[in-house]
Short mmCIF file of C-alpha atoms in Angstrom, two decimals:
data_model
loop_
_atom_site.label_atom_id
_atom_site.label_comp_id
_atom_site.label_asym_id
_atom_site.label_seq_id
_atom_site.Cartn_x
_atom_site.Cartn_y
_atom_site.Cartn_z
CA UNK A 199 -2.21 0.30 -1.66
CA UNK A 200 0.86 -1.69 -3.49
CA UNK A 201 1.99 -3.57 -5.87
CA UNK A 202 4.22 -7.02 -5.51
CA UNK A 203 2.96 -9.99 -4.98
CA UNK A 204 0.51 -10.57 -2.45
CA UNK A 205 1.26 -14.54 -2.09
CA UNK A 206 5.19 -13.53 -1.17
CA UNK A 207 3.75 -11.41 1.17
CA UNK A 208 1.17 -13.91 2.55
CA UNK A 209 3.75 -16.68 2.70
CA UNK A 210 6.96 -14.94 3.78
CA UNK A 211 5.37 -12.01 6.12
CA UNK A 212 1.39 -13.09 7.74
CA UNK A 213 1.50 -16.79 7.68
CA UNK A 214 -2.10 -16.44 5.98
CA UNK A 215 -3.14 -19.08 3.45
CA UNK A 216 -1.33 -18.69 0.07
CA UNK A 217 -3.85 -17.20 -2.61
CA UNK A 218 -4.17 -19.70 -5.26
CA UNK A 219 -6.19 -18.73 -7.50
CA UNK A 220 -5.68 -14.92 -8.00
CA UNK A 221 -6.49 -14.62 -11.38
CA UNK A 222 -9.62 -17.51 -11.26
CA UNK A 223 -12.02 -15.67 -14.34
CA UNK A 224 -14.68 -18.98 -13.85
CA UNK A 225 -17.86 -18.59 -12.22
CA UNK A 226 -17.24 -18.58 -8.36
CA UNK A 227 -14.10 -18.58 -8.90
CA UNK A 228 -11.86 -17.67 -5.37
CA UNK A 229 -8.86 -16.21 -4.91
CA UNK A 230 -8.20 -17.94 -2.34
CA UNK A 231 -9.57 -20.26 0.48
CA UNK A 232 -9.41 -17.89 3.38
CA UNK A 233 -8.17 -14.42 4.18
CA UNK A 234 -7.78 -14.61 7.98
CA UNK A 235 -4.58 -13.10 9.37
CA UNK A 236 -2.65 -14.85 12.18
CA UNK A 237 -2.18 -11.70 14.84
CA UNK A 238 0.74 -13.90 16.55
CA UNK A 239 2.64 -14.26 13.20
CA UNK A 240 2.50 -10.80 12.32
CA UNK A 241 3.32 -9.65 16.13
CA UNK A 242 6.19 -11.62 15.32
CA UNK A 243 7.05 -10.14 12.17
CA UNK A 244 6.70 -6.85 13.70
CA UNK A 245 8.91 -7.17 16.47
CA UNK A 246 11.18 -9.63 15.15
CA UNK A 247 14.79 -8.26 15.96
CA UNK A 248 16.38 -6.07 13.40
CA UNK A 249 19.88 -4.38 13.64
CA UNK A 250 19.28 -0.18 13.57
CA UNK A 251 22.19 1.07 11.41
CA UNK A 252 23.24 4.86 12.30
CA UNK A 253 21.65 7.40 10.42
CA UNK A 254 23.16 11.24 10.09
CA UNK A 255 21.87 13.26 13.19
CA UNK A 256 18.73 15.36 13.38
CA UNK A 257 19.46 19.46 12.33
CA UNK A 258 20.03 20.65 16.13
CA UNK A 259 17.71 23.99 15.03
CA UNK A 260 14.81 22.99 13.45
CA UNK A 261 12.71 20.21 13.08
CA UNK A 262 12.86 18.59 9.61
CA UNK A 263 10.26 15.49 8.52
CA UNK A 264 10.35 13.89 5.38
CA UNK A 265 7.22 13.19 3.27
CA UNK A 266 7.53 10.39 0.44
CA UNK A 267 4.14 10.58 -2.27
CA UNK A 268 2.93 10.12 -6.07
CA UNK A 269 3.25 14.25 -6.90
CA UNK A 270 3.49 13.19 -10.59
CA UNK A 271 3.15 9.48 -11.45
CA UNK A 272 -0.49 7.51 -11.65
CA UNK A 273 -1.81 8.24 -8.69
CA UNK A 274 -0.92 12.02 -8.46
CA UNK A 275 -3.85 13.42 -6.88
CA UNK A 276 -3.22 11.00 -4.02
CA UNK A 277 0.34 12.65 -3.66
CA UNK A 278 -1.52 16.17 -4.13
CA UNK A 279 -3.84 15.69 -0.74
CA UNK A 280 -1.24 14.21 1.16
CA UNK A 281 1.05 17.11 0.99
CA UNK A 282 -1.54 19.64 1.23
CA UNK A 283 -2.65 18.12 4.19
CA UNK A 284 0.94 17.76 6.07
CA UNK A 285 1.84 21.38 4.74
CA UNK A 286 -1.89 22.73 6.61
CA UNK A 287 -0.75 20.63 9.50
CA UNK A 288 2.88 22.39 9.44
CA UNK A 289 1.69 25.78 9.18
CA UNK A 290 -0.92 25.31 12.17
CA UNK A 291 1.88 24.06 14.56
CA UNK A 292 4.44 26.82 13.11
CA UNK A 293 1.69 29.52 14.02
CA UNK A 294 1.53 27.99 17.63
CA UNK A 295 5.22 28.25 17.82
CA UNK A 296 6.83 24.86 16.36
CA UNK A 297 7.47 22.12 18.52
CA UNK A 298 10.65 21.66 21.42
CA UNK A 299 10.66 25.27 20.85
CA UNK A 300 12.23 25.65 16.97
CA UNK A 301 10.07 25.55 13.86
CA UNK A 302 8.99 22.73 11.82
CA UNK A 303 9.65 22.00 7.87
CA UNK A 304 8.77 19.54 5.36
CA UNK A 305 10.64 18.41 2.81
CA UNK A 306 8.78 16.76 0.15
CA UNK A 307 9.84 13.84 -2.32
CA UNK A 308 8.02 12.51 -5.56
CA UNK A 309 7.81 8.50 -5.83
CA UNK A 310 6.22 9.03 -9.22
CA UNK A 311 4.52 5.42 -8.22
CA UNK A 312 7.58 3.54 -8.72
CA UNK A 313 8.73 1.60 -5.80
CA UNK A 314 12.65 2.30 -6.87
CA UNK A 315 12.08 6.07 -6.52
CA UNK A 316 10.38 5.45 -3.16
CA UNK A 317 13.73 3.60 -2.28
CA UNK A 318 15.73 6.19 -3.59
CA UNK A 319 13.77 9.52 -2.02
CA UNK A 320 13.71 8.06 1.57
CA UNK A 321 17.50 7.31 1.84
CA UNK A 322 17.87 10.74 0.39
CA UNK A 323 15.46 12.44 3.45
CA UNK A 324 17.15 10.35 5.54
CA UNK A 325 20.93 10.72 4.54
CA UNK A 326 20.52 14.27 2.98
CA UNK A 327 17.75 15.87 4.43
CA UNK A 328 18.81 13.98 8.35
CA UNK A 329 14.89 14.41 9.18
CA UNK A 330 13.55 13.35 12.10
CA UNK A 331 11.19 10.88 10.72
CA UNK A 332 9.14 10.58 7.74
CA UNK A 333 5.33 10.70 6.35
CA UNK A 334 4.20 8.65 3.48
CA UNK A 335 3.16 6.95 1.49
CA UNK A 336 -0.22 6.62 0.34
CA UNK A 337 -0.03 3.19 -1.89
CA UNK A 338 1.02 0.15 -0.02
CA UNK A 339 3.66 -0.66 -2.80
CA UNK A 340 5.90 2.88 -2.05
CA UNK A 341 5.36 2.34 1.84
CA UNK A 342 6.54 -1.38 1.51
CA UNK A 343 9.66 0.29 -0.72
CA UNK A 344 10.40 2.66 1.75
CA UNK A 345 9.63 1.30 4.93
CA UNK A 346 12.52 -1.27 5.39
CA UNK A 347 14.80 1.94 4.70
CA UNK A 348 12.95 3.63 7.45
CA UNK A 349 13.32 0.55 10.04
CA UNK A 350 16.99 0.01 8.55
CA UNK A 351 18.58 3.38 10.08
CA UNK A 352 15.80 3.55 13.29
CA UNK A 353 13.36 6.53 11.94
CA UNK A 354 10.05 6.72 12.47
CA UNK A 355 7.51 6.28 9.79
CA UNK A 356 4.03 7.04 9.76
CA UNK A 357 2.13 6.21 6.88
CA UNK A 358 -1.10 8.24 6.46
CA UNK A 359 -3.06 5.62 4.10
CA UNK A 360 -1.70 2.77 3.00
CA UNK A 361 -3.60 -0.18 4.29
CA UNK A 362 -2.05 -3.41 3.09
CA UNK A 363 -1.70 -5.30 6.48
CA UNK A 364 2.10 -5.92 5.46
CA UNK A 365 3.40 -2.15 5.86
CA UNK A 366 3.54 -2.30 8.88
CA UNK A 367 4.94 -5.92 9.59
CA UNK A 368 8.27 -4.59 8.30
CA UNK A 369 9.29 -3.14 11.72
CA UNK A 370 8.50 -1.39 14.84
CA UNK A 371 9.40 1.89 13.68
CA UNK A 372 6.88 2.15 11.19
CA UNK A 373 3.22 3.05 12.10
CA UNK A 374 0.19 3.92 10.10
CA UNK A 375 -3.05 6.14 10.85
CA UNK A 376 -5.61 4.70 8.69
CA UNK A 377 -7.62 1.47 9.24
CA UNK A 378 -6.51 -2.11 7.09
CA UNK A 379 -7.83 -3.67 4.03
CA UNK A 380 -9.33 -6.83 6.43
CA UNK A 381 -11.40 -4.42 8.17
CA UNK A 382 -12.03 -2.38 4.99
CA UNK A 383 -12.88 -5.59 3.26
CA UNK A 384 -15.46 -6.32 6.18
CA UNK A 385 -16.87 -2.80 5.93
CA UNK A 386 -18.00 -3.21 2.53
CA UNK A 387 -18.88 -6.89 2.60
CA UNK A 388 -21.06 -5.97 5.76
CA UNK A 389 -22.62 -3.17 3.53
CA UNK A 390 -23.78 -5.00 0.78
CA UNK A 391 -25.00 -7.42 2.72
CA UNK A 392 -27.07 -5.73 5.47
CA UNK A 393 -27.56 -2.28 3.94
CA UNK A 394 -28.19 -2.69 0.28
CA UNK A 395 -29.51 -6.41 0.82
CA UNK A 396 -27.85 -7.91 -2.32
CA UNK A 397 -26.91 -11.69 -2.32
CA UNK A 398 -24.58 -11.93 -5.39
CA UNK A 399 -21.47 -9.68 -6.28
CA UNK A 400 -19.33 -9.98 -8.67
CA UNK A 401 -15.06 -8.93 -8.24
CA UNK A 402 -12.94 -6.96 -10.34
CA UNK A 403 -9.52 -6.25 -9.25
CA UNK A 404 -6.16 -4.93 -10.04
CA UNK A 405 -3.92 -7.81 -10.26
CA UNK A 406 -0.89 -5.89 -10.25
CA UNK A 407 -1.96 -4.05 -7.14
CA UNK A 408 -1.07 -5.48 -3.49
CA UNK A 409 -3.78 -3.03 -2.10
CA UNK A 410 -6.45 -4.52 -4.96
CA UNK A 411 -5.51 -7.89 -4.59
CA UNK A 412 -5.67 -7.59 -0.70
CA UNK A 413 -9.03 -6.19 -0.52
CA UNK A 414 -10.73 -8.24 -3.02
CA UNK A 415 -10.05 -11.34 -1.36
CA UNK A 416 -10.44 -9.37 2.27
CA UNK A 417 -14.06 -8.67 0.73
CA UNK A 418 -15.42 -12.10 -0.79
CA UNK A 419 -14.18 -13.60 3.07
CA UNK A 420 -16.20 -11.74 4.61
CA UNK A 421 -19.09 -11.54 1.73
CA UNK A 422 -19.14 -15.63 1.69
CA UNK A 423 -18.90 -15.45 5.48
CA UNK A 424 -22.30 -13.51 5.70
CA UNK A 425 -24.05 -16.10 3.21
CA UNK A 426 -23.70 -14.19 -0.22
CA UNK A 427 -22.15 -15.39 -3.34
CA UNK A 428 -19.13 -14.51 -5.18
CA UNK A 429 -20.91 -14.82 -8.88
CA UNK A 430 -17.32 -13.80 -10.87
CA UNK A 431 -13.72 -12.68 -10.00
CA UNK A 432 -11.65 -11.02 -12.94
CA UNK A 433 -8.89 -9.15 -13.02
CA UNK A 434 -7.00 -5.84 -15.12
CA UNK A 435 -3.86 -4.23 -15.29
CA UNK A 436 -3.76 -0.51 -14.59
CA UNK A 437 -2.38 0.33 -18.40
CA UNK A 438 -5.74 -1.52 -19.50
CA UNK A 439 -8.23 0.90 -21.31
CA UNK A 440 -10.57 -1.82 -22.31
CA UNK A 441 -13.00 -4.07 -19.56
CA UNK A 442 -15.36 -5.22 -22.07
CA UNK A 443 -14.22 -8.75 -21.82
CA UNK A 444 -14.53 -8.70 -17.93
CA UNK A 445 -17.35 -6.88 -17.49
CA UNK A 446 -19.32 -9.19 -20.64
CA UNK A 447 -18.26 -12.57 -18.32
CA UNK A 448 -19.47 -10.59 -14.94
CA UNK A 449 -23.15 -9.50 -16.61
CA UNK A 450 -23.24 -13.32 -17.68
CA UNK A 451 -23.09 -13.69 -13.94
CA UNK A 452 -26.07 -11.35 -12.54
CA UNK A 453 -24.47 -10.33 -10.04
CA UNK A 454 -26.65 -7.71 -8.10
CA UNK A 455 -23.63 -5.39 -7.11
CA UNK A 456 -19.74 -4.98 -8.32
CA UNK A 457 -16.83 -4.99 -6.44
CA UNK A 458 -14.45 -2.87 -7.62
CA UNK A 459 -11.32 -2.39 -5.15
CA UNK A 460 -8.82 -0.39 -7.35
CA UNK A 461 -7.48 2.97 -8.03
CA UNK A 462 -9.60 6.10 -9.05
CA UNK A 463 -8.27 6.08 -12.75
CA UNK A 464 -9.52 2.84 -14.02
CA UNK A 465 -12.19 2.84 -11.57
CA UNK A 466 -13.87 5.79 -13.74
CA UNK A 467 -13.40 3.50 -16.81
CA UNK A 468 -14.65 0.66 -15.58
CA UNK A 469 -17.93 2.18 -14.50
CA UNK A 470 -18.23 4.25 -18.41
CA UNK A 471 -18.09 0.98 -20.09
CA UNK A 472 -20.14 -1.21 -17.49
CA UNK A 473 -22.71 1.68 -17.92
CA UNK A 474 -22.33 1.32 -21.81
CA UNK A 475 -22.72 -2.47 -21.66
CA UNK A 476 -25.61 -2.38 -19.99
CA UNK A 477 -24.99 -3.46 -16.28
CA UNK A 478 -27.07 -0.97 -14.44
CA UNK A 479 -26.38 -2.56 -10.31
CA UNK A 480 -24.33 -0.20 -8.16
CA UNK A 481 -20.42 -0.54 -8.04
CA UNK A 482 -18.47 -0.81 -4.62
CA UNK A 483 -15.12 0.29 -3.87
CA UNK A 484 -12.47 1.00 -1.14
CA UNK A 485 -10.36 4.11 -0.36
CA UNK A 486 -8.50 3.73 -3.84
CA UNK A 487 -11.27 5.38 -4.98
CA UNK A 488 -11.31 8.32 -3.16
CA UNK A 489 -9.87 11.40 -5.49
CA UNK A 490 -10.98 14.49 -6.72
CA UNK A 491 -10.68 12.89 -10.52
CA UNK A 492 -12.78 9.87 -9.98
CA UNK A 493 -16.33 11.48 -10.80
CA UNK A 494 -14.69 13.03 -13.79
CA UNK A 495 -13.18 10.02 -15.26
CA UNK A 496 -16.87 8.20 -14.82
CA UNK A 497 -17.72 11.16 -17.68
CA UNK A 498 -18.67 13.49 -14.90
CA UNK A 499 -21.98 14.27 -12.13
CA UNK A 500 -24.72 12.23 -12.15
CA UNK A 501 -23.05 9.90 -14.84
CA UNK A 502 -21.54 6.03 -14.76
CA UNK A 503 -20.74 6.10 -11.05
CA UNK A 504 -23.70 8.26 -9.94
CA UNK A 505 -25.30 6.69 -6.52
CA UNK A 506 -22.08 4.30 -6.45
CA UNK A 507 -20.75 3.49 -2.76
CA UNK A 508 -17.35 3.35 -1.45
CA UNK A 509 -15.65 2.98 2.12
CA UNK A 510 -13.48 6.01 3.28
CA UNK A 511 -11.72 7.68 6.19
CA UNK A 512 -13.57 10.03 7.27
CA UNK A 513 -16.74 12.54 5.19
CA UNK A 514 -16.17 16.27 5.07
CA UNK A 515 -19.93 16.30 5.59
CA UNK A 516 -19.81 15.31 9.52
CA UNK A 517 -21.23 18.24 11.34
CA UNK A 518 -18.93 17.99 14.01
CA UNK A 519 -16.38 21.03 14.80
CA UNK A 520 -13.11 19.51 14.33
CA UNK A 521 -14.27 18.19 11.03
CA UNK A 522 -15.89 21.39 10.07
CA UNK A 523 -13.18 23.21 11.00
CA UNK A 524 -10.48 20.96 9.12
CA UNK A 525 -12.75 21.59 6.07
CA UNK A 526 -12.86 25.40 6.23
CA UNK A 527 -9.09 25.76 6.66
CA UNK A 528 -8.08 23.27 3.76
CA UNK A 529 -10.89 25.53 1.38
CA UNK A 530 -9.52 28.49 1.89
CA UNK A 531 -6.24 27.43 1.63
CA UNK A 532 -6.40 25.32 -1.34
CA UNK A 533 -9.73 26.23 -2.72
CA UNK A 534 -11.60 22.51 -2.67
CA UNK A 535 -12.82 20.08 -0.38
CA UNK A 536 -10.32 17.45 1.17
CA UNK A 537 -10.70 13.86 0.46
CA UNK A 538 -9.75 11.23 3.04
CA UNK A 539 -6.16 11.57 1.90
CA UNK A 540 -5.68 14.71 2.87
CA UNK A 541 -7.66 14.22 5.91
CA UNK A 542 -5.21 11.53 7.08
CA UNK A 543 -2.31 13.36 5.57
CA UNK A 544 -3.45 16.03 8.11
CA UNK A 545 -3.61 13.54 10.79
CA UNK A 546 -0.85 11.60 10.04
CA UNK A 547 1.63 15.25 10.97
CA UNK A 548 -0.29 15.78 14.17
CA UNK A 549 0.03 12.38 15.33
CA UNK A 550 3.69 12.59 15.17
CA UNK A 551 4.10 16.44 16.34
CA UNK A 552 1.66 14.99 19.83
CA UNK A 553 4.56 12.01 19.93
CA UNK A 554 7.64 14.61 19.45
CA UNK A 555 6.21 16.98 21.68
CA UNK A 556 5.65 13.97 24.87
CA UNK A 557 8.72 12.29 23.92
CA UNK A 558 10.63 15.87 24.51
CA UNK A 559 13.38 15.35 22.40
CA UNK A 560 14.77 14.72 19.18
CA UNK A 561 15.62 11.25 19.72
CA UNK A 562 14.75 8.94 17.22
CA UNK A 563 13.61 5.78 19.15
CA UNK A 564 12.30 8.24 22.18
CA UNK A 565 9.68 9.58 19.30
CA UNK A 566 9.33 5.88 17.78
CA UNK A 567 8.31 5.29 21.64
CA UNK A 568 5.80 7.85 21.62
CA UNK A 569 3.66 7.20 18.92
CA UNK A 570 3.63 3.26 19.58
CA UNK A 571 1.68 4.67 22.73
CA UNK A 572 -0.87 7.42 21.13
CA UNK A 573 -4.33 6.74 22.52
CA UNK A 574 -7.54 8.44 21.50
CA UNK A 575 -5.73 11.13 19.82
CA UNK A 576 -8.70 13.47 18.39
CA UNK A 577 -7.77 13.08 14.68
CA UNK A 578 -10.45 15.05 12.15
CA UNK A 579 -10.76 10.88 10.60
CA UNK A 580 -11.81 9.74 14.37
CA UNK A 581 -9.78 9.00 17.75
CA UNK A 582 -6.69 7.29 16.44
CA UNK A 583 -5.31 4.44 19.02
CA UNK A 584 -2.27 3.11 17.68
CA UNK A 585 -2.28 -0.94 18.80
CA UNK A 586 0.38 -3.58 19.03
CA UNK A 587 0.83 -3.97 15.04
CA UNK A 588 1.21 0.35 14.64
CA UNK A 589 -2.03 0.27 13.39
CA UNK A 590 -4.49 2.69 13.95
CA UNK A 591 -7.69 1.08 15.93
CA UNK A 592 -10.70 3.24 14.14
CA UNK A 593 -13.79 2.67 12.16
CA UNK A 594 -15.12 3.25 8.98
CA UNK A 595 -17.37 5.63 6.44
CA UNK A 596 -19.42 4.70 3.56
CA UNK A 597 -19.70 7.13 1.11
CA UNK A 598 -22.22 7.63 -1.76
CA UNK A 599 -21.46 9.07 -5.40
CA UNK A 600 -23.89 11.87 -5.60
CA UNK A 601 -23.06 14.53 -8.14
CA UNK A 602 -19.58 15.65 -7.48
CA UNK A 603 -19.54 15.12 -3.92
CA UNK A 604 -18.76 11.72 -1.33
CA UNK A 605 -21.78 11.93 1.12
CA UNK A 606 -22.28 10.65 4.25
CA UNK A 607 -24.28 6.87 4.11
CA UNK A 608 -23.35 4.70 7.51
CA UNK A 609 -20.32 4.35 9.90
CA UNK A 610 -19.37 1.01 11.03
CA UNK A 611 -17.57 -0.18 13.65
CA UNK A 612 -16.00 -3.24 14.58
CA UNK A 613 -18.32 -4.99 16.91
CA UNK A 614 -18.08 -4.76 20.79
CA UNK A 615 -15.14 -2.02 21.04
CA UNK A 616 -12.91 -5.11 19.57
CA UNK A 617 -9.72 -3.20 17.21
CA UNK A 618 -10.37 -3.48 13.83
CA UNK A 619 -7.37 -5.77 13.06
CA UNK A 620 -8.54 -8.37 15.43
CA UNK A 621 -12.36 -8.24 14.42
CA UNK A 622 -11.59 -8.74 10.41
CA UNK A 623 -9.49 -11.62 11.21
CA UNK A 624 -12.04 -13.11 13.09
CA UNK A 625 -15.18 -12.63 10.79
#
């Protein structure tokens, strides 16, 4: 989730085809011609050489990680999960005696959604707070801010959720835990197309937004790919209030679904004034959507985004144990039911405590080592595999809208145990 320009990106990080036409508002209008990603260029990227400056040594008595989110900026219940979830994560471990044998804090940092802050809050965990490594962040903007910091003095970064293909490009050190917007934009594509059988959908994204750019265009690749048409694609501005204009142009369309891959805050507002315009088909989404304040900024249960569908990390409805159990210990400590983030927030910790804990030491680049080989770690969002690009290999939910809950609708996979990376770019 980000927000710079996804043709820089493209051009100067992936090698993908430049998007040309990212803010097309004609009728089958593309943002661009393609959206497949070259593995070799961004193995390249990745592993490019890049000189590790030194970095203040880890405290010698405890174990310290940093954790970088939105606590107070547009996307604050986003920030909200992911601490909650590192902070259940850091009292488990604590309880089972810390890790290397001293205890484990977190010291937490607000980006307020600004990529500047991000900058400025990592090099202060790092050169203040000498952590060990560092958590975060949720949007793809703040981890593409921080990140280069990260790889600059050699400590590892895992981000829990952001899922712009480009995070992790910027270095070996940096890792993620959450699938990436081409498989994402796959998921959903595949969903329309097979499970709710519509032919024509129409795209709405957040042109300021890397991660809404990203996974619009991920989307109508794979949606054309599969035969369907792309009847409209518009775009916003998070600071808009009014979609009228859009949303009039997209009903002109007929489209038989909407795409909508943005954040939960204009998502809600979208779907009020679609809803008051007329346009009855269901909305899509991605991840963005996945807060506590989406329903309620649709005008609340069973309203504008009632039996809506969007693709997730993981449902807190899955009857298995882990999941259960995840859910039970997150209620009664914070008294609601975690979302995805908070879910891979909870992941994200335990993936690098299992890396500290085999790597045996506080060394920076021994722990970098260790989570670049995590396999089939039992995360409560699915066995996490991190692959050659620090990626996490792993599927994907759909969710419904129902009331004021996410439930369950389909799991998808990518086809013949291929990792989800490789299988989006080759759809």
């Amino acid at each position: 989730m980000s927000k710079r320009s996804w043709m820089l990106w493209a051009i100067s990080l992936l090698g993908v085809v430049a998007f040309s036409a990212c803010t097309s508002k004609s009728r089958g209008g593309a943002l661009a011609s393609s959206a497949t990603i070259d593995p070799a260029a961004r193995r390249t990227e990745r592993n490019q050489a890049r000189p590790i400056e030194p970095a203040p040594p880890p405290d010698p008595n405890r174990i310290v990680i940093g954790v970088y989110a939105d606590l107070t900026g547009d996307n604050s219940t986003f920030g909200e999960e992911t601490r909650n979830g590192v902070a259940l994560a850091v009292e488990e471990i604590n309880k089972q005696g810390g890790l290397l044998g001293k205890p484990v804090e977190a010291r937490y940092e607000d980006t307020r959604s600004d990529p500047q802050q991000a900058r400025n809050v990592v090099t202060k965990l790092i050169q203040q707070e000498r952590v060990v490594a560092i958590i975060g962040e949720v949007a793809s903007t703040m981890s593409l801010a921080g990140g280069p910091i990260c790889q600059r003095y050699g400590i590892p970064m895992i981000s829990p959720s952001s899922t712009n293909p480009a995070v992790t490009d910027k270095g070996n050190y940096i890792f993620r835990v959450c699938f990436i917007d081409p498989f994402q934009g796959y998921v959903m594509a595949k969903f329309a197309a097979e499970h709710l059988k519509v032919k024509r959908v129409a795209i709405l994204y957040d042109n300021s937004s890397d991660y809404s750019k990203g996974l619009a265009q991920f989307f109508e690749d794979a949606f054309r790919k599969m035969g369907g048409t792309i009847t409209n694609v518009l775009t916003y501005k998070p600071q808009d209030t009014d979609f009228r204009s859009q949303l009039t142009t997209i009903r002109a369309g007929n489209p038989e679904a909407i795409f909508i891959p943005g954040y939960y805050k204009s998502v809600g507002l979208i779907a009020r004034q679609a809803r008051e315009l007329g346009i009855q088909v269901p909305l899509l989404g991605g991840d963005g959507w996945s807060s506590p304040k989406l329903v309620e900024g649709a005008g609340g249960p069973g309203k504008a985004l009632e039996g809506c569908y969007f693709s997730d990390h993981y449902a807190p409805d899955t009857p298995t144990p882990q999941v259960q159990e995840f859910v039970k210990q997150y209620q009664e400590r914070f008294g609601k039911t975690p979302g995805g983030l908070a879910a891979l927030a909870y992941d994200a910790a335990r993936v690098l405590f299992d890396a500290i804990k085999r790597a045996g030491t506080l060394n920076r680049a021994a722990i970098r080592d260790a989570i670049a080989r995590t396999k089939e770690f039992p995360g409560v969002t699915g066995a996490i595999t991190i692959n050659e690009f620090g990626d996490a290999d792993k599927s994907a939910v759909v969710l419904q809208v129902k009331g004021d809950q996410f439930v369950f609708v389909t799991r998808i996979m990518p086809e013949s145990g291929q990792p989800a990376a490789e299988k989006a770019a080759t759809q």
